[in-house]
Coordinates of C-alpha atoms and ligand atoms in Angstrom, one line a residue:
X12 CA 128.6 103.3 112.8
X13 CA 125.6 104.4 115.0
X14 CA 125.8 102.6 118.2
X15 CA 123.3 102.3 121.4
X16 CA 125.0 100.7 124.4
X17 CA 127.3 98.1 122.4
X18 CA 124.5 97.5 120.2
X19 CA 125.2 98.6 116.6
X20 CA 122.1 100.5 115.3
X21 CA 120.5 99.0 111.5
X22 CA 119.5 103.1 110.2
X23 CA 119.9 101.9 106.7
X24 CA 118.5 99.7 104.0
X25 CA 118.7 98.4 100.8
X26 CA 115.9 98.1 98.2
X27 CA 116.7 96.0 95.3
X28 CA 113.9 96.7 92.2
X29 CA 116.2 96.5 89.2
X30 CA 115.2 93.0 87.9
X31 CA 113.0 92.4 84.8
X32 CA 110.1 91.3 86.2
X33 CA 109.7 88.2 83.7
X34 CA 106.8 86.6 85.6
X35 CA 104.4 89.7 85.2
X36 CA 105.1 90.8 81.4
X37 CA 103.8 92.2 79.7
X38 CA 102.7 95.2 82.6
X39 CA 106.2 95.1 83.5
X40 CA 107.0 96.2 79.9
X41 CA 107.3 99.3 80.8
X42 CA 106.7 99.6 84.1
X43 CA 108.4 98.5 87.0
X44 CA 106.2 95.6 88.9
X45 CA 107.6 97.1 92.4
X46 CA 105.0 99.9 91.1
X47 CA 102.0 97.3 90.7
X48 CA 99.4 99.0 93.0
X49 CA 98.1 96.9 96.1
X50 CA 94.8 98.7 95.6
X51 CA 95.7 102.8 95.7
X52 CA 99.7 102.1 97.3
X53 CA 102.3 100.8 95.2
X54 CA 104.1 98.2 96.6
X55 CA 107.5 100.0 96.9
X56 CA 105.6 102.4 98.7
X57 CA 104.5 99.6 101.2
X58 CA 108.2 98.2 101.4
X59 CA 109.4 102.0 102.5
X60 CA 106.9 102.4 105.1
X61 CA 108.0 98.8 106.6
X62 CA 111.5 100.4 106.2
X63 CA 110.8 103.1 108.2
X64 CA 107.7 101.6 111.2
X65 CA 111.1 99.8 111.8
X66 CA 113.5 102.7 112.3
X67 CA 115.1 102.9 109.1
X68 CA 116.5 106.5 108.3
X69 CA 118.4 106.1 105.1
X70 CA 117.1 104.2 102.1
X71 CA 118.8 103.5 98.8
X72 CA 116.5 102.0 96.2
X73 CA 118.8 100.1 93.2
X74 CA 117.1 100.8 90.0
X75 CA 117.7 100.3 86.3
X76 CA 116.5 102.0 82.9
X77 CA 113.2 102.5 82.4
X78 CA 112.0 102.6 86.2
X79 CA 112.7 106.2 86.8
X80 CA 109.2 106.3 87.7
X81 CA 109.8 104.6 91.1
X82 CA 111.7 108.9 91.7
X83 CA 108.7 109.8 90.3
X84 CA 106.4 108.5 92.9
X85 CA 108.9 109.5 95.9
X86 CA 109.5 113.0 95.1
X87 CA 107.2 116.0 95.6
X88 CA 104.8 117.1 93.6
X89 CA 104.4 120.9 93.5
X90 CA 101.9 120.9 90.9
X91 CA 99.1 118.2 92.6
X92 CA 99.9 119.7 96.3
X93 CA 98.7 123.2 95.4
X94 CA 95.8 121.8 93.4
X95 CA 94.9 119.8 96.2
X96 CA 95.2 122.4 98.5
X97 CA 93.0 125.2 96.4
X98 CA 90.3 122.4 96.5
X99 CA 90.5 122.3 100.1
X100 CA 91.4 118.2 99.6
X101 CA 93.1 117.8 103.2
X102 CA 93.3 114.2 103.4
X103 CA 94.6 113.9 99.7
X104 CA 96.8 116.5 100.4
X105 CA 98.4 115.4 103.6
X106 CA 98.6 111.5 102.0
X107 CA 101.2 112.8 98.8
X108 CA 102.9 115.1 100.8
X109 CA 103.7 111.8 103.4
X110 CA 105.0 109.7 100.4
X111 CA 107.7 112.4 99.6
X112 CA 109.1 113.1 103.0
X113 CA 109.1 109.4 105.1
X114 CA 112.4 109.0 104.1
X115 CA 115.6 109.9 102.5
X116 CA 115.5 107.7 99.4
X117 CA 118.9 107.5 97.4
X118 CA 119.2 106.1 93.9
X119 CA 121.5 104.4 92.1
X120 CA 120.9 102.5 88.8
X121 CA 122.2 98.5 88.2
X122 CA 123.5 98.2 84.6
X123 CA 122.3 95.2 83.8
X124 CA 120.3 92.4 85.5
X125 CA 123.2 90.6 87.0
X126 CA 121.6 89.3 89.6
X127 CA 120.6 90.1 93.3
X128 CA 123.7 90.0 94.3
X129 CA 124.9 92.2 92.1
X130 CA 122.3 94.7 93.2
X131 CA 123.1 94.6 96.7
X132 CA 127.0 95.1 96.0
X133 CA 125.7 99.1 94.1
X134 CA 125.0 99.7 97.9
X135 CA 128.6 98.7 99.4
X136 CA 130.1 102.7 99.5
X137 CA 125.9 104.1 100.0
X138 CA 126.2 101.0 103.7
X139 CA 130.0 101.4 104.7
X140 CA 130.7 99.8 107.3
X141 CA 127.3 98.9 109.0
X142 CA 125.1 96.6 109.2
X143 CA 122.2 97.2 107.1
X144 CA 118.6 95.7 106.1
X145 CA 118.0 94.0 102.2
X146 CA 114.3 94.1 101.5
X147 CA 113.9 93.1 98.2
X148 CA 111.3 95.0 96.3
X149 CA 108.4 92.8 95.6
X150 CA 107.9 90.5 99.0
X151 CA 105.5 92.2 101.4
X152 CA 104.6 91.2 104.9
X153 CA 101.8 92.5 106.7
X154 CA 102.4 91.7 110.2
X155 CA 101.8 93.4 113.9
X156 CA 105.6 94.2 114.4
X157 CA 106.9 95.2 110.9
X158 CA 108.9 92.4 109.3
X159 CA 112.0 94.4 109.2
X160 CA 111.7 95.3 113.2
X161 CA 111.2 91.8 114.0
X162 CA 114.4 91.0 112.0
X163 CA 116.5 93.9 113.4
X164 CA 115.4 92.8 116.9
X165 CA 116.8 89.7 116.1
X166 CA 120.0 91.3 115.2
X167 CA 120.1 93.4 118.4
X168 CA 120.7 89.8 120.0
X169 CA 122.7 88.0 118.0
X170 CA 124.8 90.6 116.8
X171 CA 124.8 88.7 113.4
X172 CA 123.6 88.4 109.8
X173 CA 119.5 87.4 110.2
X174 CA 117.7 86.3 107.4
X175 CA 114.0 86.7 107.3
X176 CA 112.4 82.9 106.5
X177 CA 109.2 80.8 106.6
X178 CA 108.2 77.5 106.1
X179 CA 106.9 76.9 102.8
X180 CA 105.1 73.2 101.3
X181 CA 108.1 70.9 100.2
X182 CA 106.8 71.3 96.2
X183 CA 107.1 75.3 96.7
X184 CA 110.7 75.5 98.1
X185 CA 112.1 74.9 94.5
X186 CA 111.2 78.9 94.6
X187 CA 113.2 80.0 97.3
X188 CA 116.5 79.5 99.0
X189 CA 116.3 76.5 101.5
X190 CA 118.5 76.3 104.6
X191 CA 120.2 73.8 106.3
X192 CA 120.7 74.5 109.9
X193 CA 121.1 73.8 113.1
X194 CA 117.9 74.7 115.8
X195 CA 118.5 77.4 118.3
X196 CA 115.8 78.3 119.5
X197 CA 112.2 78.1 118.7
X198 CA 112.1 80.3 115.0
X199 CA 115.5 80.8 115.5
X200 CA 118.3 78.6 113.7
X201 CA 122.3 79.0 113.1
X202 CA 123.0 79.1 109.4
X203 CA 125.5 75.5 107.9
X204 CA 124.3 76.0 104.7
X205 CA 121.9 77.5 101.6
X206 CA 120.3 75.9 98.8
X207 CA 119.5 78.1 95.7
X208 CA 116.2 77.4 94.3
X209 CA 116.5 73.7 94.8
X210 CA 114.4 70.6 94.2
X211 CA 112.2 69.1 96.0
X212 CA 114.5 66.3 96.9
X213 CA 118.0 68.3 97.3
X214 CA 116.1 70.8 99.5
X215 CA 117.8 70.5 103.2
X216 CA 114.9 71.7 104.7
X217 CA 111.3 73.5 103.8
X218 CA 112.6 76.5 105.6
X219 CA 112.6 79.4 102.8
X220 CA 114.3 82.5 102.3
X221 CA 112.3 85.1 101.5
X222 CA 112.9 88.6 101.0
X223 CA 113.8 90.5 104.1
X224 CA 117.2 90.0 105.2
X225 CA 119.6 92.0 108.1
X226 CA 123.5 91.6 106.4
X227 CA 127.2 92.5 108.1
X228 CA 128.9 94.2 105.9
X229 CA 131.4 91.4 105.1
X230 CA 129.1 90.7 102.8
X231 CA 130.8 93.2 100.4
X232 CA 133.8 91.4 99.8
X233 CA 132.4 88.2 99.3
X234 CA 129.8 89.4 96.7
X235 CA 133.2 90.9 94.4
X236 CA 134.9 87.8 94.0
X237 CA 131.7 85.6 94.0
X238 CA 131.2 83.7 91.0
X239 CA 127.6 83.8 88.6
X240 CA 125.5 80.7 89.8
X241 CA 122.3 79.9 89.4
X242 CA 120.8 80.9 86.2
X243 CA 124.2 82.9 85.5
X244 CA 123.3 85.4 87.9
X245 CA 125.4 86.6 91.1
X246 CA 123.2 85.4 93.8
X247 CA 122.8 86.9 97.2
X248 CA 122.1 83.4 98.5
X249 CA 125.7 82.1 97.6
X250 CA 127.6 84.8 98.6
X251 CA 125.5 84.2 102.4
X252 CA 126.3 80.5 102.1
X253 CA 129.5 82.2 102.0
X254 CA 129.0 84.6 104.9
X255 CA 127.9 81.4 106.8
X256 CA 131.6 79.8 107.0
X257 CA 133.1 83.2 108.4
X258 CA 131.0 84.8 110.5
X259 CA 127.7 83.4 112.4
X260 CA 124.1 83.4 110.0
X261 CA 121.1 83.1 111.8
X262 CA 117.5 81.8 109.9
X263 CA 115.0 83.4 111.9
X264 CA 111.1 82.5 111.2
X265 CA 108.8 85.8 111.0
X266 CA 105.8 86.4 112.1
X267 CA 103.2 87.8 109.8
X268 CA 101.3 87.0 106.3
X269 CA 103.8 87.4 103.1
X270 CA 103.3 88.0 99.9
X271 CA 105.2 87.4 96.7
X272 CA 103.9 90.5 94.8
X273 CA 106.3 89.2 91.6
X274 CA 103.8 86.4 91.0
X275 CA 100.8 86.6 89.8
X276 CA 99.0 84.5 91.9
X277 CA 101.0 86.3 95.1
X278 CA 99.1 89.6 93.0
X279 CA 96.3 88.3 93.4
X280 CA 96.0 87.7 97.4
X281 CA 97.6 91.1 98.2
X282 CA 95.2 92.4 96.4
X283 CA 92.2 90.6 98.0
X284 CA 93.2 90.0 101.3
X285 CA 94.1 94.0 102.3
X286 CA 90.5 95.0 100.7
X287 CA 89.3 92.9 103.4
X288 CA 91.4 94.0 105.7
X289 CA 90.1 97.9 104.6
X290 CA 87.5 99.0 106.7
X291 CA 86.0 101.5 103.8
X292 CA 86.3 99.0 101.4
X293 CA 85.2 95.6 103.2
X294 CA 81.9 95.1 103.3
X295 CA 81.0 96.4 100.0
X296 CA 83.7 93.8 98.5
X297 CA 82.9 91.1 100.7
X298 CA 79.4 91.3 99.3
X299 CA 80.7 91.4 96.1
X300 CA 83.1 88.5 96.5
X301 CA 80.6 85.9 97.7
X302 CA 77.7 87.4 95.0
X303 CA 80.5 86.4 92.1
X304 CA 82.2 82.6 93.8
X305 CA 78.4 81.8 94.2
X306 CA 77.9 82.9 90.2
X307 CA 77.3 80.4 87.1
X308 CA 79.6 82.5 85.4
X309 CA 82.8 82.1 87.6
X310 CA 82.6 78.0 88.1
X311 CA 84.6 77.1 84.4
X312 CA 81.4 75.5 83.1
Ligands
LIG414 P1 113.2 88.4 91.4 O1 113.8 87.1 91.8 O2 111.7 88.6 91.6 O3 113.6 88.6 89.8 O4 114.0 89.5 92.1 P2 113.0 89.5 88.7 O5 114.0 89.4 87.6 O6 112.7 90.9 89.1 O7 111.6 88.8 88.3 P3 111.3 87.6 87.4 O8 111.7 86.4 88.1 O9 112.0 87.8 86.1 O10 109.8 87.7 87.2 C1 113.7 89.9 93.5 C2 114.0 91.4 93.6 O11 115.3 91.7 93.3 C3 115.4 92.7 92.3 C4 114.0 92.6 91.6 O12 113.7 93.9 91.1 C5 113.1 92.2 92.7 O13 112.6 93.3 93.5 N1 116.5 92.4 91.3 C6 116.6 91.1 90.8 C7 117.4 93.4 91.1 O14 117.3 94.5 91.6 N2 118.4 93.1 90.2 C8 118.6 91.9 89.5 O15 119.5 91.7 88.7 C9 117.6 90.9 89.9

């Protein structure tokens, strides 16, 4: 365990991608949607960098057959670099050699689907005994302080499991964990209770659990013995119910503009939003983008 002055240092994360990716077949056939780009940067890719703007050092990604691709993209490439670099292509160059060295990325392969819970618990002997970051592997945030920074901030305080919300509309939270809690502070709430993808009218609150999450290790043991819930799967949101009666759970509110990358829709806005956000690529698309809304073509008659 790393440790500042009595503050115990989050240097490692988890990234779960081993699901099946229902909502977005039949690309993620056979390939993994945590490799659908957001314009020229896979989204694993954008997860990592968060991982590490937020002073992550150690990274194990949890993946399954089929997405051995996901190595692919995070390992050299001896081949392209010395291509790139007799064609004197500096910036190409110097951009693939930064997505194989950002961080040390582990592997280890879930069996089967079990669940996100079960994915987390192929991390316990990679984490030990130290607090360490979840960020699931299709929920991006664009934000000024990196999502996982704010979180581990967080942490740095309370000395206790954070997990990364925001307030959704009442008919979305069917989606999402929902938590039922007690206010701290403004953003800032102690954990009673979580809801698994509930309905509208059992949800305890619109506050939604999304995919970013600091976890104590305790975690671990709860997550063996926990059984299957919702949709037969071992679900990280139980076993933090869990968490929540033995140890303080905080629901803390971040800052920043997610994106649910596994939907289509979610797709969609990544995909728009950061070409407006790209300086090289905004005006031209912005053109574009009111030239085709203003079209015949594009108004369903
Ligand atoms: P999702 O809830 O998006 O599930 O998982 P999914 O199965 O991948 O997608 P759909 O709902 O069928 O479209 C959230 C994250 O947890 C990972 C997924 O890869 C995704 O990044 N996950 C989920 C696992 O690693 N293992 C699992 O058993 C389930």
């Amino acid at each position: 365990m790393k440790r500042g002055a009595n503050i115990i240092m989050v240097k490692k994360a988890i990234i779960p991608a081993a699901g099946l990716g229902t909502r977005f077949l039949p690309a993620s056939k056979a390939m993994p949607k945590e490799m659908l780009p957001i314009i020229d940067k896979p989204t694993i890719q954008l997860i990592v960098e968060e991982a590490v703007d937020s002073g992550i050092e150690d990274i194990l990604i949890i993946t399954s057959r089929g997405k051995g691709i996901m190595e692919d993209h995070f390992d050299k490439s001896p081949e392209l670099e010395r291509a790139l670099e007799i064609r004197h292509e500096k910036k190409a160059l110097d951009i693939i050699k930064e997505v194989s060295t950002s961080a040390n990325i582990h592997y280890i392969r879930q069996r089967e689907p079990k669940g996100l819970g079960d994915a987390v618990l192929y991390g316990k002997s990679f984490i030990g005994n130290e607090p360490f970051a979840v960020l699931v592997g299709d929920d991006v945030v664009d934000s000024k302080t990196p999502c996982t920074r704010q979180l581990i901030d967080m942490f740095e305080k309370y000395n206790a499991t954070i997990l990364g919300c925001q307030v959704v509309d009442r008919q979305n939270i069917s989606k999402y964990a929902s938590v039922d809690g007690v206010y701290v502070k403004e953003n800032l709430y102690r954990v009673k209770g979580l809801i698994e993808k509930p309905s509208a009218k059992e949800a305890t609150s619109n506050q939604a659990v999304l995919g970013k999450y600091i976890i104590t290790p305790t975690i671990f043991e709860i997550l063996e013995r926990i059984n299957p819930g919702v949709g037969g799967e071992i679900q990280l949101t139980d076993a933090l119910g869990e968490l929540a009666r033995v140890e303080e759970v905080y629901a803390y509110n971040f800052k920043g503009r997610r994106y649910d990358i596994g939907s289509k829709q979610g797709y969609l806005e990544a995909i728009v939003e950061y070409a407006l956000k790209r300086e090289d690529l905004r005006d031209d698309f912005k053109r574009y983008l009111s030239k085709i809304i203003d079209s015949d073509l594009y108004k369903g008659n």
